[in-house]
PDB file of C-alpha atoms and ligand atoms in Angstrom:
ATOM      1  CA  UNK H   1      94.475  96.799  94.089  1.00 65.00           C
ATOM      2  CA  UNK H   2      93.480  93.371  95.323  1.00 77.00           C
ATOM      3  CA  UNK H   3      89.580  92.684  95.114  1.00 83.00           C
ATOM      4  CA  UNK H   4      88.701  93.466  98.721  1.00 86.00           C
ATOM      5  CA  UNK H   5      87.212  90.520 100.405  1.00 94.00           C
ATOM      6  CA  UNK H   6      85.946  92.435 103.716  1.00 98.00           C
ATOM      7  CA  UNK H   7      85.147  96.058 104.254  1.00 98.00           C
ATOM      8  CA  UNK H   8      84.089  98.192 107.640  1.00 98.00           C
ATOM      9  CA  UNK H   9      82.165 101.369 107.219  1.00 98.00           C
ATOM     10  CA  UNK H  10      81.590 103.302 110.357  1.00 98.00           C
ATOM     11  CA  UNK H  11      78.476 105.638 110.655  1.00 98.00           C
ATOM     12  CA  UNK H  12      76.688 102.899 108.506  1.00 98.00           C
ATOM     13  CA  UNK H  13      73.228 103.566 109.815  1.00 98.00           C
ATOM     14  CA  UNK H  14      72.924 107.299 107.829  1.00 98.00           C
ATOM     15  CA  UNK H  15      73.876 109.753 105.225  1.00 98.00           C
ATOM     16  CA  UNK H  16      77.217 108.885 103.774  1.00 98.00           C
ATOM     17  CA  UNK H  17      77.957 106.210 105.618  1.00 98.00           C
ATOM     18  CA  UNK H  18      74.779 104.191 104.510  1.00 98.00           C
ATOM     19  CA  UNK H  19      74.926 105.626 100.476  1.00 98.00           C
ATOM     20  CA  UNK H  20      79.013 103.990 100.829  1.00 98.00           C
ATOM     21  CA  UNK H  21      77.545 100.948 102.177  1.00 98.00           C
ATOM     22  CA  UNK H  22      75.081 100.576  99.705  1.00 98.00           C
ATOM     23  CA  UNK H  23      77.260 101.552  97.015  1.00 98.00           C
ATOM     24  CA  UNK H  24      79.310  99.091  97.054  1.00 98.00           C
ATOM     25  CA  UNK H  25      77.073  96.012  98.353  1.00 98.00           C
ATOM     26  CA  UNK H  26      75.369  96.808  95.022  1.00 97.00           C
ATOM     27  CA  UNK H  27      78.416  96.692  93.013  1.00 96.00           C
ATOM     28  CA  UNK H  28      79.916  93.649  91.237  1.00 95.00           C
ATOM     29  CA  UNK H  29      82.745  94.435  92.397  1.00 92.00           C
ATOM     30  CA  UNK H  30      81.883  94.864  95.920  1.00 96.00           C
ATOM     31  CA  UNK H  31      83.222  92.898  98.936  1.00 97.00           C
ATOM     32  CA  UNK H  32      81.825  89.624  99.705  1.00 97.00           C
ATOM     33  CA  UNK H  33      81.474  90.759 103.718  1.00 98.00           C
ATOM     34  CA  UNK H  34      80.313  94.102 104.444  1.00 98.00           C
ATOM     35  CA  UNK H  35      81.264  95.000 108.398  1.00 98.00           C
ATOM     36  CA  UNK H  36      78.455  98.054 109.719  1.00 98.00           C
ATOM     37  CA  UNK H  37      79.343 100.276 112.402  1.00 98.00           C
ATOM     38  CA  UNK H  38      76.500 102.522 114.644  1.00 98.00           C
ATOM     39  CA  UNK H  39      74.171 102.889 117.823  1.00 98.00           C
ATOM     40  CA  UNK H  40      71.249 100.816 117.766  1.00 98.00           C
ATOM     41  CA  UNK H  41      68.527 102.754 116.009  1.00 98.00           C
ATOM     42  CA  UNK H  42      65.790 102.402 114.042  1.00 98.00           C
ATOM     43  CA  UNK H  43      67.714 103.791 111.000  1.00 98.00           C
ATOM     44  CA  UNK H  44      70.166 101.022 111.298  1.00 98.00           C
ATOM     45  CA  UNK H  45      67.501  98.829 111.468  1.00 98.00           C
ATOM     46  CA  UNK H  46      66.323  99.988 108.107  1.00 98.00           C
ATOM     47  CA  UNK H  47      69.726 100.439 106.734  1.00 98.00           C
ATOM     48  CA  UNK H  48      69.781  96.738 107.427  1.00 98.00           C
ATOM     49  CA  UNK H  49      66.697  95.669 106.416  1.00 98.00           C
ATOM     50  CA  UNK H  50      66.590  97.253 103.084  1.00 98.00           C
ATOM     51  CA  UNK H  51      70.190  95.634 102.104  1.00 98.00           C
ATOM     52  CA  UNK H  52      69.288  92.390 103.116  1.00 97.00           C
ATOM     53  CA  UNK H  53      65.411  92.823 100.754  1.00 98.00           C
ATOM     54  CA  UNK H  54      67.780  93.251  98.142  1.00 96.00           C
ATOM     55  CA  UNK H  55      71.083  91.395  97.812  1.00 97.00           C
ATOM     56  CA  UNK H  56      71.740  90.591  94.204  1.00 97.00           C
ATOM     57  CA  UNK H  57      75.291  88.949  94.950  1.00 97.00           C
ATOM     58  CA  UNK H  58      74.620  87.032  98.210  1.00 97.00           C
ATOM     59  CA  UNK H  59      76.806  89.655 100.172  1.00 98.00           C
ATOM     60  CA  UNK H  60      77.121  89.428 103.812  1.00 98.00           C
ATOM     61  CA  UNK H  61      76.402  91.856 106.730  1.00 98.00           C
ATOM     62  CA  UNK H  62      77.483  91.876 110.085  1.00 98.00           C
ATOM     63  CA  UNK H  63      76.072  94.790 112.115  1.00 98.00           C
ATOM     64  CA  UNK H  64      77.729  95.732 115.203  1.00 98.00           C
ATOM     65  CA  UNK H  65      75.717  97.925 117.602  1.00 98.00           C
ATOM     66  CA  UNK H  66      78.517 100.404 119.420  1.00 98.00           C
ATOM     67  CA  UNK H  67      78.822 103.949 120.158  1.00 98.00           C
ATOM     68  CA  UNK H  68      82.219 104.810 119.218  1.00 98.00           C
ATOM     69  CA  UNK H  69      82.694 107.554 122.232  1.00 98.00           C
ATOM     70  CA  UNK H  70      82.870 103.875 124.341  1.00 98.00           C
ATOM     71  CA  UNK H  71      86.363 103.722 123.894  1.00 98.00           C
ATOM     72  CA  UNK H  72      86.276  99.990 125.339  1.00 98.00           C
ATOM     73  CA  UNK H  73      83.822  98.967 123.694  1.00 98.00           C
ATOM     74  CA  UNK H  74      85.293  99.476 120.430  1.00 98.00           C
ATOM     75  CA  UNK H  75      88.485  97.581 121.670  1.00 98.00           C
ATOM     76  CA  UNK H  76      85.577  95.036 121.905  1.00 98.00           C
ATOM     77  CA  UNK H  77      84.684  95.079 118.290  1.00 98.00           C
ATOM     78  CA  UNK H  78      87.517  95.094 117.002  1.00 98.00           C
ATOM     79  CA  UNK H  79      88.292  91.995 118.790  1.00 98.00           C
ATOM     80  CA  UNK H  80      85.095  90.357 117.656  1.00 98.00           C
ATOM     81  CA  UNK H  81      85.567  91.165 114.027  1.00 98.00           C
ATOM     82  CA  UNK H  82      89.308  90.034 113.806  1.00 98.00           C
ATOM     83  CA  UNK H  83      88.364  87.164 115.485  1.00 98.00           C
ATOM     84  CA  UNK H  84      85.538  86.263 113.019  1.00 97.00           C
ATOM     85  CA  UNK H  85      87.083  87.969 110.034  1.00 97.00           C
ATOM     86  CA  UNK H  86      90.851  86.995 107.777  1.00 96.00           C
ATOM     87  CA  UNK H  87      91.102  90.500 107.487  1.00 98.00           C
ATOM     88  CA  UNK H  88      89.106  93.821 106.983  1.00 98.00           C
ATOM     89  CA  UNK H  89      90.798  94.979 103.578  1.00 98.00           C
ATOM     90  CA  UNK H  90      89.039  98.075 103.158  1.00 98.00           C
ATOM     91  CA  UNK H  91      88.318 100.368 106.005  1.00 98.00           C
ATOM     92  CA  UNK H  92      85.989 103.314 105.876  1.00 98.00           C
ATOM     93  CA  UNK H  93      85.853 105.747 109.208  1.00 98.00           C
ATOM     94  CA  UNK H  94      83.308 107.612 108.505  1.00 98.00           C
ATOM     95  CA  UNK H  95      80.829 108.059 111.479  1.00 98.00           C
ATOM     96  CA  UNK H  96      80.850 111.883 112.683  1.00 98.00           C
ATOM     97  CA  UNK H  97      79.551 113.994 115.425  1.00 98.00           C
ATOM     98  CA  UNK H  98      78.925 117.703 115.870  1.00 97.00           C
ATOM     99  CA  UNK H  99      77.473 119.850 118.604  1.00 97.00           C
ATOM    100  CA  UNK H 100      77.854 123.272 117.505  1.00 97.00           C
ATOM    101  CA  UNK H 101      78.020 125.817 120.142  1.00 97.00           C
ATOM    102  CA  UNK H 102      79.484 129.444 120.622  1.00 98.00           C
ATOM    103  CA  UNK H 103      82.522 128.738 122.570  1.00 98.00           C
ATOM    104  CA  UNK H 104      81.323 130.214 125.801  1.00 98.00           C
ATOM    105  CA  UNK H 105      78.249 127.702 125.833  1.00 98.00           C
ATOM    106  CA  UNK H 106      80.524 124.620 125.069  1.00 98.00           C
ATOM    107  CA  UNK H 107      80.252 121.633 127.494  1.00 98.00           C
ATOM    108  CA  UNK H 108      83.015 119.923 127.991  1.00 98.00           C
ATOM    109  CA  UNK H 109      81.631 116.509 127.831  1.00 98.00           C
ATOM    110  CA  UNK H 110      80.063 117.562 124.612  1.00 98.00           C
ATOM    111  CA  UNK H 111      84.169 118.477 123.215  1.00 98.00           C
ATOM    112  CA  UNK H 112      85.252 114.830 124.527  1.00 98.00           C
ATOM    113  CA  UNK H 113      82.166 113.520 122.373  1.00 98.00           C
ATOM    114  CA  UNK H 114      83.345 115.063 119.500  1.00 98.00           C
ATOM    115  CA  UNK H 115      87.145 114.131 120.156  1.00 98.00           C
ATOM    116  CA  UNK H 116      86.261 110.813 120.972  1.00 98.00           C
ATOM    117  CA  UNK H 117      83.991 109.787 117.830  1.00 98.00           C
ATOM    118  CA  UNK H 118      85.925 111.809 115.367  1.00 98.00           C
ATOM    119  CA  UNK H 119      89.381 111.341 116.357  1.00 99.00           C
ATOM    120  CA  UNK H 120      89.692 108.527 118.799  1.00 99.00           C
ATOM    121  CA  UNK H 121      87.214 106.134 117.502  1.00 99.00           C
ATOM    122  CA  UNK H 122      89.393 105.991 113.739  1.00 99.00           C
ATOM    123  CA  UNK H 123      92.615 105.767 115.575  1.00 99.00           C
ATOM    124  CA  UNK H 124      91.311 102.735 117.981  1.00 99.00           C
ATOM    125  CA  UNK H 125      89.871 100.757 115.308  1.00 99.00           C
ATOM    126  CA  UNK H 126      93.174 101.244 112.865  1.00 99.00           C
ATOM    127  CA  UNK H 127      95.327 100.399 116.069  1.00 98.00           C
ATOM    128  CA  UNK H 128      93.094  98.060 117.161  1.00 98.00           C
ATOM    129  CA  UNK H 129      92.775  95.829 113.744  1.00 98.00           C
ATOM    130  CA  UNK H 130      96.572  96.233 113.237  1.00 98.00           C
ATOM    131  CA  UNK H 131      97.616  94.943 116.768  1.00 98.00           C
ATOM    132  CA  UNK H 132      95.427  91.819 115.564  1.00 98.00           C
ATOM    133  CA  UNK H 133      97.713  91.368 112.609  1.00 98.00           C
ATOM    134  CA  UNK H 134      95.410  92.982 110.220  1.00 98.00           C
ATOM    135  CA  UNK H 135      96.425  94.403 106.739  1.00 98.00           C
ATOM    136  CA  UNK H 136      94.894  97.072 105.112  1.00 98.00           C
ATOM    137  CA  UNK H 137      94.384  97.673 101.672  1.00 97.00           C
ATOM    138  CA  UNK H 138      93.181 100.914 102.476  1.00 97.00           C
ATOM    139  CA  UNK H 139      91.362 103.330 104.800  1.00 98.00           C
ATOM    140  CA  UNK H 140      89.548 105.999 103.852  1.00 98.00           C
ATOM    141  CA  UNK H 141      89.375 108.405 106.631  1.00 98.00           C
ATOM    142  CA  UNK H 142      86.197 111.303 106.375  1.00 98.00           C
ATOM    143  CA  UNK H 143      87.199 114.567 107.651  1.00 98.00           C
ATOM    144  CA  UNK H 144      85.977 118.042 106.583  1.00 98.00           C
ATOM    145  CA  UNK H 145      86.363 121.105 105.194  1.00 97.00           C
ATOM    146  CA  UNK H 146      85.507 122.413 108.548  1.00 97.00           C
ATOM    147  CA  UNK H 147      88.965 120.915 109.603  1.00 98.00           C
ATOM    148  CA  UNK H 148      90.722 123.310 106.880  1.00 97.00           C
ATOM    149  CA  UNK H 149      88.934 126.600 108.240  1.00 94.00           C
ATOM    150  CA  UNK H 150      87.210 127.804 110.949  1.00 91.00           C
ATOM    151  CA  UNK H 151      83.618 129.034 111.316  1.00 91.00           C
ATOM    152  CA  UNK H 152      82.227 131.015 114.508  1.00 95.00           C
ATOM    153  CA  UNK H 153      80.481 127.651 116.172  1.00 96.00           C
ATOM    154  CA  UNK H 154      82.595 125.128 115.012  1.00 96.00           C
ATOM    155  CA  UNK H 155      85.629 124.936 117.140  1.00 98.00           C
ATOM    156  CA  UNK H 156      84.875 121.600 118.913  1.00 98.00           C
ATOM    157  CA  UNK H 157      84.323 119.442 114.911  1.00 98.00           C
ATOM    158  CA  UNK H 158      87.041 121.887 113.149  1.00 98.00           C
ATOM    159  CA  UNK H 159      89.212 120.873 116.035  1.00 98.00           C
ATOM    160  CA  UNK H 160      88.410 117.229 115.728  1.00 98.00           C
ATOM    161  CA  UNK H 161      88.506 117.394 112.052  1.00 98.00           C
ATOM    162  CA  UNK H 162      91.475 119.396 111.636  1.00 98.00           C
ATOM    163  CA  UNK H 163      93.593 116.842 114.125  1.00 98.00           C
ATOM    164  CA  UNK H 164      91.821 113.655 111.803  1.00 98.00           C
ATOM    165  CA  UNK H 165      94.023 115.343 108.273  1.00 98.00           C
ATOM    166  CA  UNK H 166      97.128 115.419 110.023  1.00 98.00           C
ATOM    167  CA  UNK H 167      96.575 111.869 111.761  1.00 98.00           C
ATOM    168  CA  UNK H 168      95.576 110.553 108.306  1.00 98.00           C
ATOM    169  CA  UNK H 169      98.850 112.003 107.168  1.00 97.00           C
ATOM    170  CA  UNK H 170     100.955 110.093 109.407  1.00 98.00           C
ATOM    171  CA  UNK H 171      99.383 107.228 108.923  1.00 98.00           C
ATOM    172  CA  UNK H 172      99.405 107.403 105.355  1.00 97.00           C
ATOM    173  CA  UNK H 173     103.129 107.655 106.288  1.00 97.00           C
ATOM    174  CA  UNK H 174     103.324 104.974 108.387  1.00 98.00           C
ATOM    175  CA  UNK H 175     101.528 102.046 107.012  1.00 98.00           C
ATOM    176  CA  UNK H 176     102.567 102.563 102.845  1.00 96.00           C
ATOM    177  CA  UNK H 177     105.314 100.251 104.215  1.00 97.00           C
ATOM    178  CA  UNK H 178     103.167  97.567 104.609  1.00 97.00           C
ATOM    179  CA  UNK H 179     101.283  98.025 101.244  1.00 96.00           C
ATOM    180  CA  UNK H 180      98.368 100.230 102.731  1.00 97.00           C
ATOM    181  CA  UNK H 181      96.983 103.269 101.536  1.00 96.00           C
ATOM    182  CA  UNK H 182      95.199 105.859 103.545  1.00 97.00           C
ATOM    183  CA  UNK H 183      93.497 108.199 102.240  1.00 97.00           C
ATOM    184  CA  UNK H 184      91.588 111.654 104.009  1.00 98.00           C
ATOM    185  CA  UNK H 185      88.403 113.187 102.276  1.00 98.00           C
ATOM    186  CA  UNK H 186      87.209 116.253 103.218  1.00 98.00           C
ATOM    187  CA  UNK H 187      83.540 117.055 102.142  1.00 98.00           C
ATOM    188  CA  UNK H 188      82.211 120.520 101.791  1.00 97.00           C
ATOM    189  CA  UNK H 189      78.749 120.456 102.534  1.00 97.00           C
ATOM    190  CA  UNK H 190      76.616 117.733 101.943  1.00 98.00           C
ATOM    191  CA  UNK H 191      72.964 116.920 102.431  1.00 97.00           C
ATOM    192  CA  UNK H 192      72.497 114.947 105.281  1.00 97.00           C
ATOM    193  CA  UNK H 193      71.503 115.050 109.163  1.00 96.00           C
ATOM    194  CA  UNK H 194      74.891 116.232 110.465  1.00 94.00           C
ATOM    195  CA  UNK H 195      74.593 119.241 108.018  1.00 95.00           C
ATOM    196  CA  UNK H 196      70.873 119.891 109.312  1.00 94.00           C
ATOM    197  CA  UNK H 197      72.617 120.242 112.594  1.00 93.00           C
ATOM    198  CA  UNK H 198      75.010 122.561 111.232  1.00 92.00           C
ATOM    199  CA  UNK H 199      73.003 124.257 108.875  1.00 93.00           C
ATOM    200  CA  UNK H 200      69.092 123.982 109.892  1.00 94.00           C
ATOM    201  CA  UNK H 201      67.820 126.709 107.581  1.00 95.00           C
ATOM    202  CA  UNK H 202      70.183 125.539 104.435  1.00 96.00           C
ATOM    203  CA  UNK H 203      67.840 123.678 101.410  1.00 97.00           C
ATOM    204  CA  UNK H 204      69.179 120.009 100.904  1.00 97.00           C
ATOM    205  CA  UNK H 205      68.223 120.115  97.567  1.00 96.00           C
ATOM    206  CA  UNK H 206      70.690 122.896  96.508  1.00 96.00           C
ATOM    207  CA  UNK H 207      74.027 121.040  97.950  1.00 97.00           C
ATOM    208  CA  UNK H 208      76.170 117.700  97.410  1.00 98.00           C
ATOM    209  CA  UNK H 209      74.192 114.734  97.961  1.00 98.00           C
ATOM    210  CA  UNK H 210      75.611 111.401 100.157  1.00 98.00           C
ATOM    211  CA  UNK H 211      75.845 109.522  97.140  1.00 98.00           C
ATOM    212  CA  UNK H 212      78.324 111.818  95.522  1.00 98.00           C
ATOM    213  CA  UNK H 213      80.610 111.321  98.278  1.00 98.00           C
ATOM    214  CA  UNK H 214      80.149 107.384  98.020  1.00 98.00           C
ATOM    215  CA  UNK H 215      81.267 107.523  94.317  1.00 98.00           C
ATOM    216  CA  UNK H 216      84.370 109.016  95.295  1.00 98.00           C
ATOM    217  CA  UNK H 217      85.112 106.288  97.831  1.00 98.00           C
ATOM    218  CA  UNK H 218      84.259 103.326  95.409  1.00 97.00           C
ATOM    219  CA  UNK H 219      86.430 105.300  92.725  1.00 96.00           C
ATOM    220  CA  UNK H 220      89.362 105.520  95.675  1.00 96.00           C
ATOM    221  CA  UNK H 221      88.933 101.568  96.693  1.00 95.00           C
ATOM    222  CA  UNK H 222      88.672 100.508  92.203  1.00 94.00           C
ATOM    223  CA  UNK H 223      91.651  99.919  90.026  1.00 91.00           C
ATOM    224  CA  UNK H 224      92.330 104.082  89.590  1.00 93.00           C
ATOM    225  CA  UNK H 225      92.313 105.138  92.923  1.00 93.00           C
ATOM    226  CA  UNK H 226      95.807 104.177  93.270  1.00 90.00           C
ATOM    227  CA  UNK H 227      96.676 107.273  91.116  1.00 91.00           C
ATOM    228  CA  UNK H 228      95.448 109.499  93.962  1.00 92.00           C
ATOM    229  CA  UNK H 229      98.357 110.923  95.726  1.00 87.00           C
ATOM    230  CA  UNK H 230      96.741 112.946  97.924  1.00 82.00           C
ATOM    231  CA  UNK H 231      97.113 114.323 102.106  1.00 81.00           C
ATOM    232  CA  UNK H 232      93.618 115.568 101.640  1.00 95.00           C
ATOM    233  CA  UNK H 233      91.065 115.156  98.876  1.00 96.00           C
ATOM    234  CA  UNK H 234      88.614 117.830  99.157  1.00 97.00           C
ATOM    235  CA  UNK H 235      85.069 116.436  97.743  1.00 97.00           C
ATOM    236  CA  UNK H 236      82.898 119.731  97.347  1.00 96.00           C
ATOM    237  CA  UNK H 237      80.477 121.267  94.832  1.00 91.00           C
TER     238      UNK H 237
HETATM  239  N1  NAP S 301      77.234 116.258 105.761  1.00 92.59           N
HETATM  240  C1  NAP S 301      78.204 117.128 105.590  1.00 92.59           C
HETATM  241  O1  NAP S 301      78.003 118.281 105.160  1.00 92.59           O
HETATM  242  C2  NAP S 301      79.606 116.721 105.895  1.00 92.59           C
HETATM  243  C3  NAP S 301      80.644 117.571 105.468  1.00 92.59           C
HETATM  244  C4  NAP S 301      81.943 117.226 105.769  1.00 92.59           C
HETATM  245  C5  NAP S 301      82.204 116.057 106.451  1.00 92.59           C
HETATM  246  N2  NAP S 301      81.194 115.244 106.866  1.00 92.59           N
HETATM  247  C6  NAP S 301      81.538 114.020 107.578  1.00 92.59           C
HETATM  248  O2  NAP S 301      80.982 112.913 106.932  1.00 92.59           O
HETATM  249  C7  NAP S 301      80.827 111.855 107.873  1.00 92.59           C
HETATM  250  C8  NAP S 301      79.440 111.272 107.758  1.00 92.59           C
HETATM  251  O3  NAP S 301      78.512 112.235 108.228  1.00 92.59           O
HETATM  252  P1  NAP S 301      77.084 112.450 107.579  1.00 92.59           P
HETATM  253  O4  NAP S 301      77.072 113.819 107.036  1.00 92.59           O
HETATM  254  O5  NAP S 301      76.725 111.303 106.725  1.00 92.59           O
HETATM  255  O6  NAP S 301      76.226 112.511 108.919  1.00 92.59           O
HETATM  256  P2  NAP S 301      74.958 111.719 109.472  1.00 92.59           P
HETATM  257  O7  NAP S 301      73.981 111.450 108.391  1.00 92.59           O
HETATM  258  O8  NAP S 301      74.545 112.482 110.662  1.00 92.59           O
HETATM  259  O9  NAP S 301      75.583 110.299 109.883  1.00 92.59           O
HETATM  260  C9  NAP S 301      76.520 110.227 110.920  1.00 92.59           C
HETATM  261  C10 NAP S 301      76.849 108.771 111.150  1.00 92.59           C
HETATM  262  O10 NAP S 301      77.818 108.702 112.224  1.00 92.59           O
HETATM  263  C11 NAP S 301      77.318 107.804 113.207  1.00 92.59           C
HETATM  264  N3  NAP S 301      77.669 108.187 114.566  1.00 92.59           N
HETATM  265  C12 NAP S 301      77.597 109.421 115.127  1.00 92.59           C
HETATM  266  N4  NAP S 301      77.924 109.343 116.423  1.00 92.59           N
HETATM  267  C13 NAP S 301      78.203 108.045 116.682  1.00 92.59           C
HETATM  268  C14 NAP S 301      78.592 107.324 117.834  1.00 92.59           C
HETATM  269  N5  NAP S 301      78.766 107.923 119.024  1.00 92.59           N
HETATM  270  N6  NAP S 301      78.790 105.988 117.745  1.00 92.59           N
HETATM  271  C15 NAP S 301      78.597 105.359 116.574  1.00 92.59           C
HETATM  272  N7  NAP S 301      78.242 105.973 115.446  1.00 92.59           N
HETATM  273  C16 NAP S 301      78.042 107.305 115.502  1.00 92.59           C
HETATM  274  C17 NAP S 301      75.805 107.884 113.061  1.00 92.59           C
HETATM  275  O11 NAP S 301      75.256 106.718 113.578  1.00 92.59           O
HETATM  276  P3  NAP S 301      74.147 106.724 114.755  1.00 92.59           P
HETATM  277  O12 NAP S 301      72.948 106.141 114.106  1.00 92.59           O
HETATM  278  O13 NAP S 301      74.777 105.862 115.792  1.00 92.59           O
HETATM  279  O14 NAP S 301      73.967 108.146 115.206  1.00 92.59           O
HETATM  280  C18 NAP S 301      75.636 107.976 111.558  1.00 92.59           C
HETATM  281  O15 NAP S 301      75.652 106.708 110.977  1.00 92.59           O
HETATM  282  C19 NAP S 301      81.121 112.466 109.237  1.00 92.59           C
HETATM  283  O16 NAP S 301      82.426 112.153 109.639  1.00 92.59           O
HETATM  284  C20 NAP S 301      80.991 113.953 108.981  1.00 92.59           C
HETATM  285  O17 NAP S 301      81.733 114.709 109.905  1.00 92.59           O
HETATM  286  C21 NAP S 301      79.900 115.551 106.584  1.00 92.59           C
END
């Protein structure tokens, strides 16, 4: 693979998003331009803050404030970045949401939520980027184990998830024509605030960590992670 140049990581404010950010910023080998995805919040803020305290190759950030169930105001950001940026080489859709309810106490607006930040948001910014003549080296798209199996609770994020593995296999289909591979993870459980939500009385300490989850991104975007041939790489303990 080509040194990436330029890489987007959405849901780069927390958890996995934030270790795969600062994974590779910290990495010799990392991108010159590092493209952050998430609402405004004080944990971007410090996400932010802490990368730019400590920048030992004299990387770049660009932070874009956006919630990703905007549907237009993605469209927006895309815009904005190919319009400031060659091309994003490495793409990273990782932001998540989940509302678990028993399905008789689902709202409706909550589903479209999930739908719309899990599913939507990944296929807007890959349409998006390519309909600005964009090339991807590759995109990493973050599903679940949830999406393989479901769990009384769930439906609305194992739907979502489920429906982001088979996308991910079309367009790993579709786009190996132009050079491009995309790749789905699906993470078992992993210690982070989406899991809290999932999982409030589970101990942190006893599961995978965020940073586990980054190494096996920056081993899919180095020199091996051609060699991985896979629909659906399940990253679990
Ligand atoms: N943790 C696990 O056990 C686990 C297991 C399997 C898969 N995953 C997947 O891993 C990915 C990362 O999740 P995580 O565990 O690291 O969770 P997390 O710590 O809760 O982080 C979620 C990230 O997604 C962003 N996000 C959520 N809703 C958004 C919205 N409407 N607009 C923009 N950004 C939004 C959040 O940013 P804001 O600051 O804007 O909220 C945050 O940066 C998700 O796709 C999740 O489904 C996690």
């Amino acid at each position: 693979m080509t040194k990436p140049e330029t890489m987007l990581v959405t849901g780069a404010s927390r958890g996995i998003g934030r270790e795969t950010v600062r994974r590779f910023f910290l990495a010799p080998q990392g991108p010159r331009e590092l493209i952050l995805l998430a609402r405004k919040s004080d944990a971007f803020d410090r996400t932010v803050a802490e990368l730019a305290a400590d920048n030992p190759y004299e990387r770049t950030v660009h932070r874009h404030d956006v919630d990703l169930a905007d549907r237009d105001a993605v469209i927006g950001v895309m815009a904005e970045v190919a319009d400031r940026h060659e091309n994003v080489d490495v793409l990273v859709n990782n932001a998540g949401f989940t509302d678990p309810k028993p399905i008789q106490q689902i709202d409706f607006s909550s589903f479209e939520r999930t739908i719309a930040v899990n599913l939507y948001a990944p296929f807007t910014i890959v349409q998006e980027l390519l309909r600005h003549g964009n090339s991807f080296q590759l995109v990493v798209n973050i599903a679940s184990t949830a999406g393989l199996g479901g769990r009384p609770g769930w439906l609305t994020y194992s739907a979502s998830k489920s429906a982001l593995i088979t996308m991910s296999e079309v367009m790993k289909e579709e786009l190996s024509m132009y050079g491009t591979r995309v790749v789905c993870i699906s993470p078992g459980r992993c210690a982070t605030d989406l899991r809290r939500t999932l999982a409030p009385d589970e101990d942190p300490g006893t599961i995978m960590q965020p940073e586990h989850v980054a190494a096996v991104i920056e081993m899919l975007a180095s020199d091996v992670g051609r060699f991985v041939d896979s629909q659906n790489l399940v990253v679990r303990q």
